[in-house]
């Protein structure tokens, strides 16, 4: 067990050299609303200079709605990044009495559903940026404003001044009247019951899990608890896993992205009897889960199928008992059944689909395992349907506009136009600036490059003049 403090601007000037002799860690307030705590950056620097581990930061919520919550999460990540804190930092979401009372003063009443939904939106965003998400709460709000399932996937920081914590938690704020040399006045004191290695989220998975009553049928459309369709840490299912890996990285990314969108959309709930309502609602939007704007239902297999359809894989209905067979027949997946891939999360990759070895459950991996080779090879990649996309050295890929590439493969360079999914465009195309271009559609090293006409009107690949910032014409 380690002992620490949590501090904010209310502690004023702190002598971190003295504090370092009395605590094992600190948790800092990052901010509130979209504002940064005035002392956050100086406290961060003070801890660094004096060797005090910063286990986490907390963000005090003043959201009135989902959009506010997402904006607060975005601002929080910006502040944490500006402070240079590592991805092992726990970012705690703090929804408490002042959150509710402040909203009431502004004419908005927040209850249990809003608390759970705001927590999920905030924490999903935090996790999507590689940080570990946590929840700060007390026993009153744990019982009245949350359900155990709605926050089980997050690091729990419990405020409980009655003695030992009433429920298991990673961090325990045991008093608000502590005293530490180097800090003037009272200060919050905390115990940490786990080490940093134990706290690691590991691989994050997303799935449709159960309805608001913990069952598979019945209940109301939409996510009533914030946990019907949600993310959690990888676990070894009692029936064991098979792993289905998309052979195209761009497809894997789209599968993962749509699962994240489904987990963040409160309109998507769980029910086997009405599992098709999600796909029907999402079909007009290209199966984009983020655009479903009415309460619907899905089960785990239906949600994974939606993610495949969004990624461009034409696949019929399936259930967990025949899912592996159906997906393999598409020609888009490789299947792994060895212990290396199925009994731990170490070698899982983002976009992998996991399904139980007999009828049971299916999920999508949303992050890479610790032993996945992070280095990528920059250059052109060809999808299974023949289309081309470009892999940047950092693992990203250009999409939705122009990109100037000094090709790592092929030896040429130039401007290329990519669609919203990251595939290179050829032929006559209207670019985002509204102008028409003709892009070489002949296979080879010039495919996709801009074409102009010579003095006789014949098409030719244009040469880019880097100094003038334009194409050479004529």
mmCIF file of N, CA and C in Angstrom, residues 203 245 249 340-341 344-350 352 365 367-376:
data_model
loop_
_atom_site.group_PDB
_atom_site.id
_atom_site.type_symbol
_atom_site.label_atom_id
_atom_site.label_comp_id
_atom_site.label_asym_id
_atom_site.label_seq_id
_atom_site.Cartn_x
_atom_site.Cartn_y
_atom_site.Cartn_z
ATOM 1 N N UNK A 203 -5.499 -4.592 -22.942
ATOM 2 C CA UNK A 203 -6.263 -4.422 -24.169
ATOM 3 C C UNK A 203 -7.714 -4.092 -23.832
ATOM 4 N N UNK A 245 -8.703 -12.110 -37.437
ATOM 5 C CA UNK A 245 -7.947 -10.887 -37.716
ATOM 6 C C UNK A 245 -8.162 -10.434 -39.150
ATOM 7 N N UNK A 249 -5.393 -3.800 -42.869
ATOM 8 C CA UNK A 249 -5.325 -2.934 -41.691
ATOM 9 C C UNK A 249 -6.373 -1.823 -41.734
ATOM 10 N N UNK A 340 -1.194 -18.540 -27.766
ATOM 11 C CA UNK A 340 -0.502 -17.262 -27.897
ATOM 12 C C UNK A 340 -1.482 -16.124 -28.138
ATOM 13 N N UNK A 341 -2.491 -16.350 -28.963
ATOM 14 C CA UNK A 341 -3.444 -15.299 -29.313
ATOM 15 C C UNK A 341 -4.728 -15.357 -28.493
ATOM 16 N N UNK A 344 -4.239 -14.979 -23.800
ATOM 17 C CA UNK A 344 -3.805 -13.701 -23.238
ATOM 18 C C UNK A 344 -4.052 -12.635 -24.295
ATOM 19 N N UNK A 345 -3.957 -11.386 -23.867
ATOM 20 C CA UNK A 345 -4.196 -10.277 -24.786
ATOM 21 C C UNK A 345 -2.906 -9.732 -25.390
ATOM 22 N N UNK A 346 -1.772 -10.352 -25.077
ATOM 23 C CA UNK A 346 -0.471 -9.785 -25.442
ATOM 24 C C UNK A 346 -0.307 -9.536 -26.935
ATOM 25 N N UNK A 347 -0.864 -10.426 -27.779
ATOM 26 C CA UNK A 347 -0.626 -10.331 -29.219
ATOM 27 C C UNK A 347 -1.878 -9.904 -29.991
ATOM 28 N N UNK A 348 -2.901 -9.461 -29.288
ATOM 29 C CA UNK A 348 -4.088 -8.959 -29.980
ATOM 30 C C UNK A 348 -3.786 -7.630 -30.641
ATOM 31 N N UNK A 349 -4.470 -7.365 -31.767
ATOM 32 C CA UNK A 349 -4.316 -6.099 -32.479
ATOM 33 C C UNK A 349 -5.668 -5.405 -32.582
ATOM 34 N N UNK A 350 -5.621 -4.096 -32.620
ATOM 35 C CA UNK A 350 -6.832 -3.297 -32.756
ATOM 36 C C UNK A 350 -7.603 -3.738 -34.004
ATOM 37 N N UNK A 352 -9.164 -6.713 -34.157
ATOM 38 C CA UNK A 352 -9.376 -8.161 -34.071
ATOM 39 C C UNK A 352 -10.787 -8.440 -33.548
ATOM 40 N N UNK A 365 -11.457 -6.091 -30.336
ATOM 41 C CA UNK A 365 -10.315 -5.483 -29.649
ATOM 42 C C UNK A 365 -10.151 -4.045 -30.128
ATOM 43 N N UNK A 367 -7.585 -1.947 -28.821
ATOM 44 C CA UNK A 367 -6.202 -1.495 -28.663
ATOM 45 C C UNK A 367 -5.279 -2.684 -28.879
ATOM 46 N N UNK A 368 -3.999 -2.411 -29.025
ATOM 47 C CA UNK A 368 -3.010 -3.460 -29.264
ATOM 48 C C UNK A 368 -2.516 -4.051 -27.958
ATOM 49 N N UNK A 369 -2.141 -5.329 -28.003
ATOM 50 C CA UNK A 369 -1.510 -5.961 -26.855
ATOM 51 C C UNK A 369 -0.088 -5.483 -26.657
ATOM 52 N N UNK A 370 0.454 -5.749 -25.464
ATOM 53 C CA UNK A 370 1.781 -5.240 -25.106
ATOM 54 C C UNK A 370 2.897 -5.791 -25.985
ATOM 55 N N UNK A 371 2.706 -6.978 -26.581
ATOM 56 C CA UNK A 371 3.777 -7.606 -27.345
ATOM 57 C C UNK A 371 3.616 -7.459 -28.857
ATOM 58 N N UNK A 372 2.650 -6.640 -29.260
ATOM 59 C CA UNK A 372 2.485 -6.379 -30.690
ATOM 60 C C UNK A 372 3.600 -5.465 -31.149
ATOM 61 N N UNK A 373 4.224 -5.801 -32.242
ATOM 62 C CA UNK A 373 5.282 -4.969 -32.809
ATOM 63 C C UNK A 373 4.691 -3.647 -33.234
ATOM 64 N N UNK A 374 5.131 -2.552 -32.585
ATOM 65 C CA UNK A 374 4.551 -1.236 -32.851
ATOM 66 C C UNK A 374 5.088 -0.580 -34.120
ATOM 67 N N UNK A 375 6.298 -0.983 -34.532
ATOM 68 C CA UNK A 375 6.895 -0.360 -35.706
ATOM 69 C C UNK A 375 6.135 -0.770 -36.964
ATOM 70 N N UNK A 376 5.862 0.175 -37.818
ATOM 71 C CA UNK A 376 5.173 -0.114 -39.071
ATOM 72 C C UNK A 376 6.080 0.238 -40.239
#
